[in-house]
Amino acid sequence: MLDKVIMLVFAMISIALLLNLWRLLRGPSLPDRILALDTMYINSIALIILYGLLMGSPLYFEAALLIAMLGFVSTVAVCKFLLRGDIIE
């Protein structure tokens, strides 16, 4: 039963990723595109965690944690660049 639910959630998150990609390509403004990219990495983290649940391996959880940290730092860097025009002060 859990395998079927995980596959259903896989499909739903994949659809969400496709919709985020559409927003990334067609976003009316730059903040919309940044938000779509941020949401895409969050959805990819969810896919990695689901795959780890399906395979029963704790290695995928560590990879998801690493992607979460890198995604947060990159989002902060892009927002800081947009606000100030410079990342390093």
Coordinates of C-alpha atoms in Angstrom, one line a residue:
M1 CA 0.0 0.0 0.0
L2 CA 2.8 2.4 0.9
D3 CA 4.5 1.8 -2.5
K4 CA 1.3 2.8 -4.3
V5 CA 1.0 6.0 -2.3
I6 CA 4.6 6.9 -2.9
M7 CA 4.1 6.5 -6.6
L8 CA 1.0 8.7 -6.5
V9 CA 2.9 11.4 -4.6
F10 CA 5.8 11.0 -7.1
A11 CA 3.4 11.8 -9.9
M12 CA 1.9 14.7 -8.0
I13 CA 5.3 16.3 -7.2
S14 CA 6.4 15.7 -10.8
I15 CA 3.4 17.6 -12.0
A16 CA 4.2 20.4 -9.6
L17 CA 7.8 20.5 -11.0
L18 CA 6.5 20.8 -14.5
L19 CA 4.2 23.7 -13.4
N20 CA 7.1 25.4 -11.7
L21 CA 9.2 25.0 -14.8
W22 CA 6.4 26.7 -16.8
R23 CA 6.4 29.6 -14.3
L24 CA 10.2 29.8 -14.5
L25 CA 10.1 30.1 -18.3
R26 CA 6.9 32.3 -18.5
G27 CA 7.1 34.3 -15.3
P28 CA 6.1 37.9 -15.8
S29 CA 8.8 39.3 -13.6
L30 CA 12.2 38.3 -12.1
P31 CA 10.9 37.7 -8.6
D32 CA 8.3 35.3 -9.9
R33 CA 11.1 33.4 -11.7
I34 CA 13.2 33.3 -8.5
L35 CA 10.3 32.0 -6.5
A36 CA 9.6 29.3 -9.1
L37 CA 13.3 28.2 -8.9
D38 CA 13.1 28.1 -5.1
T39 CA 10.0 26.0 -5.3
M40 CA 11.6 23.7 -7.8
Y41 CA 14.4 22.9 -5.5
I42 CA 12.0 22.3 -2.6
N43 CA 10.0 19.9 -4.8
S44 CA 13.2 18.1 -5.9
I45 CA 14.1 17.6 -2.2
A46 CA 10.7 16.0 -1.7
L47 CA 11.3 13.7 -4.7
I48 CA 14.7 12.7 -3.3
I49 CA 13.2 12.0 0.1
L50 CA 10.4 9.9 -1.4
Y51 CA 12.9 7.9 -3.4
G52 CA 14.9 7.3 -0.2
L53 CA 11.7 6.0 1.4
L54 CA 11.0 3.8 -1.6
M55 CA 14.5 2.3 -1.6
G56 CA 14.9 2.2 2.2
S57 CA 18.3 4.0 2.1
P58 CA 19.4 6.8 4.5
L59 CA 21.9 8.1 1.9
Y60 CA 19.1 10.0 0.1
F61 CA 18.1 11.9 3.2
E62 CA 21.6 13.2 3.5
A63 CA 21.6 14.2 -0.1
A64 CA 18.3 16.0 0.4
L65 CA 19.7 17.9 3.4
L66 CA 22.7 19.0 1.4
I67 CA 20.5 20.2 -1.5
A68 CA 18.4 22.1 1.1
M69 CA 21.4 23.9 2.5
L70 CA 22.7 24.8 -0.9
G71 CA 19.3 25.9 -2.1
F72 CA 18.9 28.2 0.8
V73 CA 22.3 29.8 0.4
S74 CA 21.7 30.3 -3.3
T75 CA 18.3 31.9 -2.8
V76 CA 19.8 34.3 -0.3
A77 CA 22.6 35.2 -2.7
V78 CA 20.3 35.8 -5.6
C79 CA 18.0 38.0 -3.5
K80 CA 20.9 39.9 -2.2
F81 CA 22.3 40.5 -5.7
L82 CA 18.9 41.7 -6.8
L83 CA 18.6 44.2 -3.9
R84 CA 22.1 45.6 -3.9
G85 CA 23.7 44.6 -7.2
D86 CA 26.6 43.0 -5.3
I87 CA 26.9 39.8 -3.3
I88 CA 30.1 40.4 -1.4
E89 CA 30.3 43.7 0.4

